[in-house]
Coordinates of C-alpha atoms in Angstrom, one line a residue:
Chain A
M1 CA 0.0 0.0 0.0
S2 CA 1.3 3.5 -0.8
Q3 CA 1.9 6.0 2.0
Q4 CA -1.1 8.1 1.1
S5 CA -3.6 5.3 1.1
E6 CA -2.1 4.0 4.4
F7 CA -2.6 7.4 5.9
I8 CA -6.3 7.6 4.7
F9 CA -7.0 4.1 5.9
A10 CA -5.5 4.8 9.3
L11 CA -7.4 8.1 9.6
S12 CA -10.8 6.4 8.7
T13 CA -10.2 3.6 11.2
T14 CA -9.4 6.2 13.9
V15 CA -12.5 8.2 13.2
F16 CA -14.6 5.1 13.2
L17 CA -13.2 3.9 16.5
A18 CA -13.5 7.3 18.0
Y19 CA -17.2 7.4 17.1
V20 CA -17.7 4.0 18.6
V21 CA -15.9 4.9 21.8
L22 CA -17.6 8.3 22.2
V23 CA -21.1 6.9 21.6
G24 CA -20.3 4.0 23.9
T25 CA -19.1 6.1 26.8
H26 CA -21.6 9.0 26.6
S27 CA -24.7 7.0 25.6
K28 CA -26.9 5.6 28.3
H29 CA -26.6 2.3 26.5
S30 CA -22.9 2.2 27.2
A31 CA -23.0 -1.6 27.3
M32 CA -24.4 -1.7 23.7
P33 CA -22.6 -4.3 21.7
L34 CA -20.5 -3.2 18.7
Q35 CA -23.0 -4.8 16.2
K36 CA -25.7 -2.4 17.3
H37 CA -23.5 0.6 16.8
C38 CA -22.6 -0.7 13.3
R39 CA -26.2 -1.2 12.5
K40 CA -27.1 2.3 13.7
L41 CA -24.2 3.7 11.7
C42 CA -25.3 1.8 8.6
S43 CA -28.9 2.8 9.0
Q44 CA -27.9 6.5 9.3
A45 CA -25.6 6.2 6.3
S46 CA -28.3 4.6 4.2
K47 CA -30.7 7.3 5.2
I48 CA -28.3 10.0 4.2
F49 CA -27.6 8.1 0.9
R50 CA -31.3 7.9 0.2
K51 CA -31.8 11.6 0.9
F52 CA -28.9 12.3 -1.5
L53 CA -30.6 10.2 -4.3
V54 CA -33.9 11.9 -3.7
H55 CA -32.2 15.3 -3.8
I56 CA -30.7 14.3 -7.2
L57 CA -34.1 13.4 -8.6
Q58 CA -35.6 16.6 -7.3
Q59 CA -33.5 18.5 -9.7
G60 CA -35.9 17.3 -12.4
P61 CA -39.7 17.3 -12.6
I62 CA -41.5 15.5 -9.8
P63 CA -45.0 13.9 -10.4
K64 CA -47.9 15.3 -8.5
H65 CA -50.0 12.1 -8.4
V66 CA -48.8 8.5 -8.4
A67 CA -51.0 5.4 -8.0
F68 CA -49.9 1.9 -7.0
I69 CA -51.7 -1.4 -7.6
M70 CA -50.1 -3.3 -4.7
D71 CA -50.2 -6.8 -6.3
G72 CA -48.4 -9.9 -5.3
N73 CA -48.7 -10.2 -1.5
R74 CA -50.1 -13.7 -1.5
R75 CA -47.6 -15.0 -4.1
F76 CA -44.8 -13.4 -2.0
A77 CA -46.2 -15.3 1.1
R78 CA -46.3 -18.6 -0.9
K79 CA -42.8 -18.0 -2.2
S80 CA -41.5 -17.4 1.4
H81 CA -43.5 -20.4 2.7
Q82 CA -45.7 -18.3 4.9
V83 CA -49.4 -17.9 5.4
T84 CA -51.3 -15.5 3.2
T85 CA -51.9 -13.0 6.0
S86 CA -48.2 -12.5 6.6
G87 CA -47.9 -11.6 2.9
H88 CA -50.5 -8.8 3.4
V89 CA -48.7 -7.7 6.6
A90 CA -45.4 -7.5 4.6
G91 CA -47.4 -5.6 2.0
F92 CA -48.5 -3.0 4.5
H93 CA -44.9 -2.5 5.8
K94 CA -43.8 -2.0 2.2
L95 CA -46.6 0.6 1.8
A96 CA -45.3 2.5 4.7
N97 CA -41.8 2.6 3.1
V98 CA -43.1 3.6 -0.2
L99 CA -45.2 6.4 1.3
E100 CA -42.0 7.6 3.1
W101 CA -40.1 7.7 -0.3
C102 CA -43.0 9.5 -2.0
N103 CA -43.1 12.1 0.8
D104 CA -39.3 12.6 0.6
L105 CA -39.6 13.0 -3.2
G106 CA -42.3 15.7 -2.7
I107 CA -45.1 13.7 -4.4
K108 CA -48.3 15.4 -3.1
H109 CA -50.9 12.8 -3.9
V110 CA -50.6 9.0 -3.7
S111 CA -53.4 6.6 -4.4
V112 CA -53.1 2.9 -3.5
F113 CA -55.4 0.0 -4.5
A114 CA -55.8 -1.7 -1.2
F115 CA -59.0 -3.8 -1.8
A116 CA -61.1 -4.3 -4.9
I117 CA -64.9 -4.8 -4.7
N118 CA -64.5 -8.1 -6.4
N119 CA -62.0 -9.2 -3.8
F120 CA -65.1 -10.0 -1.7
N121 CA -65.1 -13.2 -3.9
R122 CA -62.1 -14.5 -2.0
S123 CA -62.5 -16.9 0.9
E124 CA -64.4 -15.6 4.0
E125 CA -61.3 -16.3 6.1
E126 CA -59.0 -14.1 3.9
V127 CA -61.6 -11.3 3.6
S128 CA -62.0 -11.3 7.3
A129 CA -58.2 -11.2 7.9
L130 CA -57.9 -8.3 5.4
M131 CA -60.6 -6.4 7.2
H132 CA -58.9 -6.9 10.6
L133 CA -55.6 -5.8 9.0
A134 CA -57.1 -2.7 7.5
K135 CA -58.7 -1.8 10.8
D136 CA -55.5 -2.2 12.8
K137 CA -53.1 -0.6 10.3
L138 CA -55.3 2.4 9.4
K139 CA -55.6 3.2 13.1
E140 CA -51.8 2.8 13.4
L141 CA -51.3 5.0 10.4
A142 CA -53.6 7.7 11.6
D143 CA -52.4 7.8 15.2
N144 CA -48.7 6.8 15.3
S145 CA -47.1 7.1 11.9
E146 CA -44.4 9.6 11.3
L147 CA -46.0 10.4 8.0
V148 CA -49.1 11.8 9.7
R149 CA -47.6 13.1 12.9
Y150 CA -44.6 14.9 11.5
H151 CA -45.3 15.3 7.9
G152 CA -49.0 16.2 8.1
A153 CA -50.3 13.5 5.6
R154 CA -54.0 13.5 5.0
I155 CA -55.8 10.1 4.6
R156 CA -58.8 9.8 2.4
I157 CA -60.7 6.5 2.1
V158 CA -62.1 6.1 -1.5
G159 CA -64.6 3.5 -2.5
N160 CA -68.0 2.0 -1.7
K161 CA -67.8 2.1 2.1
A162 CA -71.3 0.8 2.4
L163 CA -70.0 -2.7 1.6
L164 CA -67.7 -2.7 4.7
P165 CA -68.5 -4.0 8.2
S166 CA -69.4 -1.2 10.6
E167 CA -66.3 -1.5 12.8
V168 CA -64.0 -1.1 9.7
R169 CA -66.1 1.9 8.6
Q170 CA -65.7 3.5 12.0
V171 CA -61.9 3.3 11.9
M172 CA -61.9 4.7 8.4
D173 CA -64.1 7.6 9.4
Y174 CA -61.8 8.2 12.3
A175 CA -58.7 8.1 10.1
E176 CA -60.3 10.6 7.7
K177 CA -61.6 13.0 10.4
T178 CA -58.3 13.1 12.4
T179 CA -56.3 14.0 9.3
Q180 CA -58.8 16.1 7.3
D181 CA -57.1 19.4 8.2
N182 CA -53.6 18.2 7.4
K183 CA -51.7 20.0 4.7
G184 CA -49.1 17.4 3.7
M185 CA -49.3 14.6 1.3
T186 CA -52.8 13.2 0.4
L187 CA -53.1 9.5 0.6
N188 CA -56.1 8.0 -1.2
V189 CA -56.7 4.5 0.1
C190 CA -59.0 2.7 -2.3
F191 CA -60.9 0.3 -0.1
P192 CA -63.2 -1.3 -1.5
Y193 CA -63.0 0.2 -4.9
S194 CA -63.7 -0.3 -8.5
S195 CA -63.4 2.3 -11.2
T196 CA -66.7 1.3 -12.9
D197 CA -68.4 1.9 -9.5
E198 CA -66.6 5.2 -9.2
M199 CA -67.8 6.3 -12.7
T200 CA -71.3 5.1 -12.0
S201 CA -71.4 7.1 -8.7
A202 CA -70.2 10.2 -10.6
I203 CA -72.9 9.8 -13.2
R204 CA -75.5 9.4 -10.4
A205 CA -74.1 12.5 -8.5
L206 CA -74.3 14.5 -11.7
I207 CA -77.9 13.5 -12.3
D208 CA -78.8 14.2 -8.7
D209 CA -77.3 17.7 -9.0
A210 CA -79.1 18.3 -12.3
E211 CA -82.4 17.1 -10.8
S212 CA -82.0 19.4 -7.7
G213 CA -81.2 22.3 -9.9
K214 CA -77.5 22.7 -8.7
L215 CA -76.4 22.0 -12.3
Q216 CA -78.1 22.9 -15.5
E217 CA -78.5 20.1 -18.0
S218 CA -76.7 22.1 -20.6
K219 CA -73.7 22.3 -18.3
I220 CA -73.3 18.5 -18.1
S221 CA -69.8 18.1 -19.5
E222 CA -66.7 16.0 -19.1
G223 CA -65.3 18.5 -16.5
A224 CA -68.5 18.3 -14.5
L225 CA -68.4 14.5 -14.6
E226 CA -64.7 14.4 -13.7
S227 CA -65.1 16.7 -10.7
R228 CA -67.6 14.2 -9.2
L229 CA -65.3 11.2 -9.3
Q230 CA -64.0 9.9 -6.0
I231 CA -60.5 10.8 -7.0
P232 CA -61.1 13.9 -9.1
G233 CA -57.5 15.1 -9.3
P234 CA -54.9 16.2 -9.8
D235 CA -54.2 14.3 -13.1
L236 CA -52.6 11.0 -12.5
D237 CA -49.0 11.1 -13.6
I238 CA -47.7 7.6 -13.0
L239 CA -49.6 4.3 -12.5
V240 CA -47.4 1.4 -11.1
R241 CA -48.5 -2.2 -10.9
T242 CA -46.3 -4.8 -9.3
S243 CA -46.2 -8.6 -9.7
G244 CA -45.8 -8.6 -13.4
Q245 CA -49.5 -8.6 -14.3
I246 CA -50.3 -6.3 -17.1
R247 CA -53.9 -5.1 -16.5
F248 CA -55.7 -2.4 -14.6
S249 CA -58.1 -4.7 -12.8
N250 CA -60.7 -1.9 -12.8
F251 CA -58.5 0.6 -11.0
M252 CA -58.6 4.3 -11.8
L253 CA -59.5 3.7 -15.5
W254 CA -60.7 7.2 -16.1
Q255 CA -57.6 8.8 -14.6
S256 CA -55.2 6.3 -16.2
S257 CA -56.7 6.8 -19.6
K258 CA -55.8 10.5 -19.5
M259 CA -52.1 10.0 -20.5
A260 CA -50.9 8.5 -17.2
Y261 CA -47.5 6.9 -17.5
I262 CA -48.0 3.2 -17.1
Q263 CA -45.4 1.0 -15.5
F264 CA -45.9 -2.8 -15.0
I265 CA -43.1 -4.0 -12.7
D266 CA -42.2 -7.7 -12.5
V267 CA -41.7 -7.9 -8.8
Y268 CA -44.0 -8.7 -5.9
W269 CA -45.3 -5.7 -3.9
P270 CA -43.4 -6.6 -0.7
E271 CA -40.2 -6.8 -2.8
F272 CA -40.7 -3.4 -4.4
S273 CA -37.5 -1.5 -3.5
L274 CA -36.2 2.0 -3.6
F275 CA -34.3 1.1 -6.7
H276 CA -37.5 0.2 -8.5
M277 CA -39.0 3.5 -7.4
L278 CA -36.1 5.5 -8.5
S279 CA -36.0 3.7 -11.9
I280 CA -39.6 4.5 -12.4
M281 CA -39.0 8.1 -11.6
I282 CA -36.0 8.4 -14.0
S283 CA -38.0 6.6 -16.7
W284 CA -40.9 9.1 -16.2
Q285 CA -38.6 12.1 -16.2
C286 CA -37.1 10.9 -19.5
A287 CA -40.6 10.7 -21.0
Y288 CA -41.9 13.8 -19.3
L289 CA -41.5 16.3 -22.2
G290 CA -43.1 13.9 -24.7
I291 CA -46.1 13.4 -22.3
E292 CA -46.6 17.1 -21.6
K293 CA -46.5 17.9 -25.3
K294 CA -49.1 15.2 -26.0
K295 CA -51.2 16.4 -23.1
Q296 CA -51.2 20.0 -24.4
T297 CA -52.5 18.8 -27.8
V298 CA -55.1 16.7 -26.0
A299 CA -56.2 19.6 -23.8
E300 CA -56.6 21.9 -26.8
C301 CA -58.7 19.4 -28.6
A302 CA -60.7 18.4 -25.6
R303 CA -61.6 22.0 -24.4
P304 CA -64.7 22.4 -26.6
C305 CA -66.2 19.1 -25.5
M306 CA -65.2 19.6 -21.8
L307 CA -67.3 22.7 -21.6
S308 CA -70.0 22.4 -24.2
A309 CA -72.9 20.1 -25.0
S310 CA -71.7 19.3 -28.6
V311 CA -69.4 16.3 -29.1
S312 CA -69.4 16.2 -32.9
D313 CA -66.8 19.1 -33.3
D314 CA -64.2 17.2 -31.3
E315 CA -62.6 15.0 -34.0
T316 CA -62.6 17.7 -36.7
C317 CA -60.9 20.0 -34.2
C318 CA -58.3 17.4 -33.4
S319 CA -57.6 16.4 -37.0
E320 CA -57.2 20.0 -38.1
R321 CA -54.8 20.7 -35.2
E322 CA -52.8 17.6 -35.8
A323 CA -52.5 18.4 -39.5
A324 CA -51.3 21.9 -38.6
Chain B
M1 CA -0.3 15.8 -1.2
S2 CA -2.1 13.6 1.3
V3 CA -3.7 16.7 2.9
T4 CA -5.0 17.7 -0.6
L5 CA -6.4 14.3 -1.2
W6 CA -8.0 14.2 2.2
L7 CA -9.6 17.6 1.6
L8 CA -10.9 16.5 -1.9
A9 CA -12.5 13.5 -0.2
L10 CA -13.9 15.5 2.9
V11 CA -15.4 18.5 1.2
P12 CA -18.0 16.7 -0.9
V13 CA -18.9 14.4 2.0
A14 CA -19.2 17.5 4.3
A15 CA -21.4 19.2 1.7
L16 CA -23.5 16.1 1.4
I17 CA -24.1 15.8 5.1
R18 CA -24.6 19.6 5.5
F19 CA -27.1 20.1 2.7
V20 CA -29.3 17.0 2.3
G21 CA -31.1 17.7 5.5
I22 CA -32.0 21.3 4.6
P23 CA -35.6 21.6 3.4
D24 CA -35.6 23.1 -0.1
D25 CA -38.1 25.8 0.4
T26 CA -35.8 28.8 -0.3
P27 CA -36.2 30.5 -3.6
H28 CA -33.4 29.8 -6.0
Q29 CA -31.9 33.3 -6.0
T30 CA -31.6 33.3 -2.2
K31 CA -29.8 30.0 -1.9
P32 CA -26.3 30.1 -0.6
F33 CA -23.5 29.8 -3.2
L34 CA -22.3 26.5 -2.0
R35 CA -25.8 25.2 -2.1
Q36 CA -26.2 26.3 -5.7
I37 CA -22.9 24.5 -6.5
F38 CA -24.2 21.3 -4.8
D39 CA -27.6 21.5 -6.6
G40 CA -25.7 22.0 -9.9
L41 CA -23.6 18.9 -9.2
C42 CA -26.8 16.9 -8.4
Y43 CA -28.4 18.2 -11.6
T44 CA -25.4 17.0 -13.6
I45 CA -25.6 13.5 -12.0
L46 CA -29.4 13.4 -12.8
R47 CA -28.8 14.3 -16.5
F48 CA -26.1 11.6 -16.6
L49 CA -28.7 9.1 -15.2
H50 CA -31.2 10.1 -17.8
L51 CA -28.6 9.6 -20.5
A52 CA -27.6 6.2 -19.1
F53 CA -31.3 5.2 -19.0
A54 CA -31.9 6.4 -22.6
V55 CA -28.8 4.5 -23.9
N56 CA -29.9 1.3 -22.0
K57 CA -33.4 1.6 -23.5
S58 CA -32.0 2.0 -27.0
F59 CA -29.7 -0.9 -26.6
Q60 CA -32.4 -3.2 -25.4
S61 CA -34.6 -2.2 -28.4
W62 CA -31.7 -2.8 -30.7
V63 CA -31.1 -6.2 -29.1
Q64 CA -34.7 -7.1 -29.4
M65 CA -34.8 -6.1 -33.1
T66 CA -31.6 -7.8 -34.0
L67 CA -32.4 -11.1 -32.3
L68 CA -35.8 -11.3 -33.9
Q69 CA -35.9 -14.2 -36.3
N70 CA -38.8 -13.4 -38.6
E71 CA -39.9 -10.1 -39.9
A72 CA -43.6 -11.2 -39.9
D73 CA -44.7 -8.7 -42.6
V74 CA -48.1 -9.9 -43.4
H75 CA -48.1 -9.0 -47.1
D76 CA -45.0 -11.1 -47.7
L77 CA -46.2 -13.9 -45.6
L78 CA -49.6 -14.2 -47.1
L79 CA -49.0 -13.3 -50.8
S80 CA -45.6 -14.7 -51.5
D81 CA -45.1 -18.2 -52.9
R82 CA -41.5 -18.5 -52.0
P83 CA -40.9 -21.7 -50.1
A84 CA -39.1 -20.0 -47.2
L85 CA -42.0 -17.6 -46.6
V86 CA -44.6 -20.4 -47.1
E87 CA -42.8 -22.4 -44.4
E88 CA -42.6 -19.4 -42.1
R89 CA -46.3 -18.7 -42.6
M90 CA -47.2 -22.3 -41.7
E91 CA -45.0 -22.2 -38.6
L92 CA -46.6 -18.9 -37.6
E93 CA -50.1 -20.3 -38.1
I94 CA -49.3 -23.4 -36.0
F95 CA -47.9 -21.1 -33.3
L96 CA -51.0 -18.9 -33.3
L97 CA -53.4 -21.7 -33.3
S98 CA -51.6 -23.6 -30.5
L99 CA -51.7 -20.7 -28.1
P100 CA -53.5 -21.9 -24.9
Q101 CA -55.7 -18.8 -24.9
R102 CA -56.5 -16.1 -27.4
P103 CA -58.5 -13.0 -26.8
E104 CA -62.0 -12.8 -28.3
H105 CA -61.7 -9.1 -28.6
F106 CA -58.4 -7.6 -29.6
A107 CA -57.8 -3.8 -29.5
V108 CA -54.8 -1.9 -31.0
V109 CA -53.9 1.7 -30.2
L110 CA -52.0 3.3 -33.0
P111 CA -50.1 6.5 -32.3
D112 CA -51.3 10.0 -33.4
G113 CA -50.1 11.3 -36.7
H114 CA -50.1 7.9 -38.2
T115 CA -51.5 9.1 -41.5
D116 CA -50.0 7.5 -44.6
D117 CA -50.1 3.9 -43.4
I118 CA -53.3 3.8 -41.5
V119 CA -55.3 2.0 -44.2
D120 CA -52.5 -0.5 -44.6
D121 CA -52.4 -1.0 -40.9
V122 CA -56.1 -1.7 -40.5
E123 CA -55.9 -4.1 -43.4
A124 CA -52.9 -5.9 -41.8
L125 CA -54.6 -6.1 -38.4
C126 CA -57.7 -7.6 -40.0
A127 CA -55.4 -10.2 -41.7
W128 CA -53.6 -11.0 -38.4
S129 CA -57.0 -11.4 -36.7
G130 CA -57.9 -13.9 -39.4
M131 CA -54.7 -15.8 -38.9
A132 CA -55.2 -15.9 -35.2
K133 CA -58.9 -16.7 -35.5
I134 CA -59.9 -13.6 -33.4
P135 CA -63.5 -12.6 -34.3
R136 CA -63.4 -9.0 -32.9
L137 CA -61.0 -6.2 -33.6
T138 CA -60.9 -2.6 -32.4
V139 CA -58.5 -0.1 -33.8
Y140 CA -58.1 3.2 -32.0
T141 CA -56.4 6.5 -32.7
R142 CA -57.1 9.4 -30.4
D143 CA -57.4 12.0 -33.2
G144 CA -60.2 10.3 -35.2
R145 CA -58.2 9.8 -38.3
L146 CA -59.6 6.3 -38.6
K147 CA -63.1 7.6 -39.0
D148 CA -61.9 10.2 -41.5
S149 CA -60.4 7.4 -43.5
A150 CA -63.4 5.1 -43.2
D151 CA -64.3 5.2 -46.9
A152 CA -60.7 4.3 -47.9
I153 CA -60.6 1.6 -45.3
E154 CA -63.9 0.1 -46.4
A155 CA -62.7 0.1 -50.1
R156 CA -59.4 -1.6 -49.1
L157 CA -61.1 -4.2 -46.9
R158 CA -63.6 -5.0 -49.7
K159 CA -60.9 -6.2 -52.1
S160 CA -58.1 -7.2 -49.8
K161 CA -56.2 -10.2 -51.0
I162 CA -54.3 -10.7 -47.7
I163 CA -57.4 -10.9 -45.7
S164 CA -58.8 -13.4 -48.1
R165 CA -55.6 -15.5 -47.8
A166 CA -55.6 -15.2 -44.0
Y167 CA -59.1 -16.8 -44.0
D168 CA -57.9 -19.7 -46.3
N169 CA -59.2 -17.9 -49.5
K170 CA -62.8 -17.7 -48.1
P171 CA -63.3 -13.9 -47.7
P172 CA -64.8 -13.2 -44.3
S173 CA -68.0 -11.2 -43.6
I174 CA -66.6 -7.9 -42.2
I175 CA -68.9 -5.6 -40.2
L176 CA -67.4 -2.2 -39.7
D177 CA -68.4 -0.1 -36.8
L178 CA -67.5 3.6 -36.6
G179 CA -68.9 4.3 -33.1
T180 CA -72.1 5.5 -31.5
H181 CA -73.2 8.1 -34.0
H182 CA -72.6 6.1 -37.1
A183 CA -74.4 3.2 -38.8
K184 CA -72.6 -0.1 -39.2
R185 CA -71.2 -1.0 -42.7
H186 CA -71.3 -4.5 -44.0
I187 CA -68.4 -5.4 -46.3
T188 CA -68.4 -8.5 -48.5
S189 CA -71.1 -11.1 -48.5
P190 CA -71.9 -13.2 -45.5
G191 CA -69.4 -16.0 -45.1
N192 CA -68.4 -18.5 -42.6
H193 CA -66.0 -16.3 -40.7
P194 CA -67.4 -13.0 -39.5
L195 CA -65.0 -10.3 -38.4
H196 CA -66.3 -7.4 -36.4
V197 CA -64.1 -4.4 -36.7
S198 CA -64.5 -1.1 -34.8
L199 CA -62.7 2.1 -35.6
W200 CA -62.7 4.2 -32.4
S201 CA -61.4 7.6 -31.4
R202 CA -61.6 9.8 -28.3
E203 CA -65.3 10.5 -28.9
D204 CA -66.2 6.9 -28.1
G205 CA -64.8 7.3 -24.5
F206 CA -65.2 10.3 -22.3
P207 CA -67.7 12.2 -24.5
A208 CA -69.7 9.0 -24.8
L209 CA -69.9 8.8 -21.0
V210 CA -71.0 12.5 -20.9
E211 CA -73.7 11.8 -23.6
L212 CA -74.9 8.8 -21.5
S213 CA -75.1 11.0 -18.4
R214 CA -77.1 13.7 -20.3
S215 CA -79.5 11.1 -21.7
L216 CA -80.1 9.6 -18.2
A217 CA -80.5 13.0 -16.7
K218 CA -83.2 13.8 -19.3
Q219 CA -85.0 10.5 -18.6
V220 CA -84.9 11.3 -14.9
S221 CA -86.2 14.8 -15.4
T222 CA -89.1 13.6 -17.5
G223 CA -89.9 10.9 -15.0
T224 CA -89.3 7.9 -17.2
L225 CA -86.5 6.7 -15.1
S226 CA -85.8 6.8 -11.3
A227 CA -82.4 8.2 -10.2
K228 CA -82.2 5.4 -7.6
S229 CA -82.4 2.7 -10.3
I230 CA -79.1 4.0 -11.9
D231 CA -76.5 1.4 -10.9
E232 CA -73.4 -0.2 -12.4
T233 CA -75.4 -3.0 -14.1
M234 CA -77.6 -0.4 -15.9
V235 CA -74.6 1.7 -17.0
A236 CA -72.7 -1.5 -18.1
S237 CA -75.7 -2.5 -20.2
L238 CA -75.8 0.9 -21.9
L239 CA -72.1 0.8 -22.6
K240 CA -71.9 -2.8 -23.8
D241 CA -70.0 -3.8 -26.9
P242 CA -71.9 -2.9 -30.1
F243 CA -71.5 -6.5 -31.4
G244 CA -72.2 -8.2 -28.1
F245 CA -68.7 -9.2 -27.4
A246 CA -66.8 -8.7 -24.1
H247 CA -64.8 -5.5 -23.8
P248 CA -61.3 -5.7 -25.2
E249 CA -59.4 -8.5 -23.5
L250 CA -56.1 -7.6 -25.0
L251 CA -54.9 -4.0 -25.8
L252 CA -51.8 -3.6 -27.9
L253 CA -50.3 -0.2 -27.2
Y254 CA -48.2 0.4 -30.3
D255 CA -46.5 3.7 -29.3
D256 CA -43.2 4.7 -27.9
L257 CA -44.9 6.7 -25.1
L258 CA -46.1 4.3 -22.4
C259 CA -49.4 6.1 -22.0
I260 CA -53.0 5.3 -22.8
P261 CA -54.1 8.2 -25.1
E262 CA -57.7 8.5 -23.8
F263 CA -58.9 5.1 -24.9
P264 CA -62.5 4.7 -23.7
P265 CA -62.0 4.1 -20.0
W266 CA -65.1 1.9 -19.2
Q267 CA -63.9 -0.6 -21.7
L268 CA -60.5 -1.1 -20.1
Q269 CA -61.7 -2.8 -16.9
N270 CA -60.5 -6.3 -17.6
T271 CA -58.0 -5.6 -20.4
E272 CA -54.5 -6.9 -20.5
V273 CA -52.3 -4.2 -21.8
Y274 CA -49.2 -5.1 -23.9
Q275 CA -46.9 -2.1 -24.4
I276 CA -44.4 -2.1 -27.2
G277 CA -42.7 0.9 -28.7
Q278 CA -42.5 1.3 -32.5
G279 CA -38.8 1.4 -32.1
S280 CA -38.6 -2.1 -30.5
V281 CA -40.2 -4.1 -33.3
K282 CA -39.7 -4.4 -37.0
S283 CA -43.3 -4.2 -37.9
L284 CA -46.9 -4.0 -36.5
G285 CA -47.2 -7.7 -37.3
D286 CA -44.3 -8.5 -35.0
A287 CA -46.0 -6.5 -32.2
V288 CA -49.2 -8.4 -32.7
V289 CA -47.5 -11.8 -32.5
R290 CA -45.7 -10.8 -29.3
A291 CA -48.9 -9.4 -27.8
L292 CA -50.8 -12.6 -28.5
G293 CA -47.8 -14.7 -27.1
S294 CA -47.9 -12.6 -23.9
Y295 CA -51.6 -12.9 -23.6
A296 CA -51.4 -16.7 -23.8
K297 CA -49.4 -16.8 -20.6
I298 CA -51.6 -14.7 -18.4
E299 CA -53.7 -16.0 -15.5
K300 CA -57.1 -14.4 -14.9
R301 CA -58.1 -14.4 -11.3
W302 CA -61.1 -12.1 -11.3
G303 CA -60.3 -10.7 -7.9
K304 CA -59.9 -14.0 -6.2

């Protein structure tokens, strides 16, 4: 080894030992074994490294709204030779991590597909276990999570709550009420949810408003319908589905169809890592300009039919603009 | 020298530790100079990552295109009598017919600005549907060019040799649907193999849902319908497929941008989406074959 590298090695070792000794003698846990110190050091180092990576990404555009279809919990459990419920628990822990990453990145709206309406077709045992898990974890999220307490996250429960048992509904109402005034990230938990149910509810709400006189029939438009969706906005930027399946499964169809960037990732949800998240972000940032350009063309063509009763002018308008 | 080296190592680490914890809520012009330098360094790293990603993506596309064995151009495959192409066609037919599952309703999203080849593409897609024995095809462009070219498409499908060859020289009965405000067009005389083709655009999606809402609101206001009876089953029955098939089971997104360009949302509920950029394949036929191959492996669980 050269003299310079010897010097650097000796200095690094000295600094490390000094840290261990100082923390050991001044900490109330002076008998803490060396491994715990190392683990603490590694954890802090990885936190700093993660913040550094996030800071790099924040030099480019950041999506406002990201949605996750958290698929693959049961297959993960089978792969790990565990019961199904432990797969869902692992899925929840991963959700907590992902929300932390999204919060660090500055993503203001996150929607997660926690339970589909047709998941009620599963075995009674599994549905019951999922309801218990939802009840416990939502309360934990609303009361004790760093995301809510320190970062002011707001929880919204989206879906047909009438289908849920009353005790689960109570916890959901509690989570929504206790966080409704928070100004941080908005977390839309879709439970139980289907997009066709959402669109039907929006149509019904529109008709009710038209009947009650709150909305004139001539003002029934795409914008009016969109504002009555359970997740009206902002526009969905990225939709991520894990486990390698390549379908929407009736999740946020309206929102996804409006030029959302679709990413199907071939990894189970509990195995979704920061690396996957950052890859998706970089991939989106690379496509960002193309998407924005297309959205502008779309917005120009859609404006007449968003506001007015006529639909027949739409395609002529689009064709003429495209030709130009 | 060693001091210099040590400083070179320490300064970035110190900047890293000092700055990553600071919340970035200060306007750019009031940021400290060192902070601006640090942000500039991070921006450079980000651009490098973007470049690396773009290079990796191009390389993967190049590899996929280079390793591809057959070009799968449907005109050559179906019209040529060269022994090599005849053999290739037979292998492809065996492959398509041996797929454990095929969609009944296949939809293809073509990119905007796809003008010159659009009639060729619709003809080719009809031929591929024939080879794969798919009875229902939907072709979509957001900008409505398909509907503008409906007459040209109808004329081409009427006398298409490749479609006839795809159906073993028995021309199929093609029913062309141009969406909700247009009458269906029947092309060729009724045969054994009907092919239902829809040419959709943006107007068949979001505006169609608005039109439906308006119509239901009118019925409610005149008293012919009760608002309480409007449920998902009713809306589903009003938005059902014009030919009575299921909504698209497979959607081929043939565009470099991995976004759904306002395809009718209600119809996407159980659709498998196969994304393939134009730069990753030699032809549309190649994309179709890959999409069908991918669909054959999927497992439908219907929420269970």
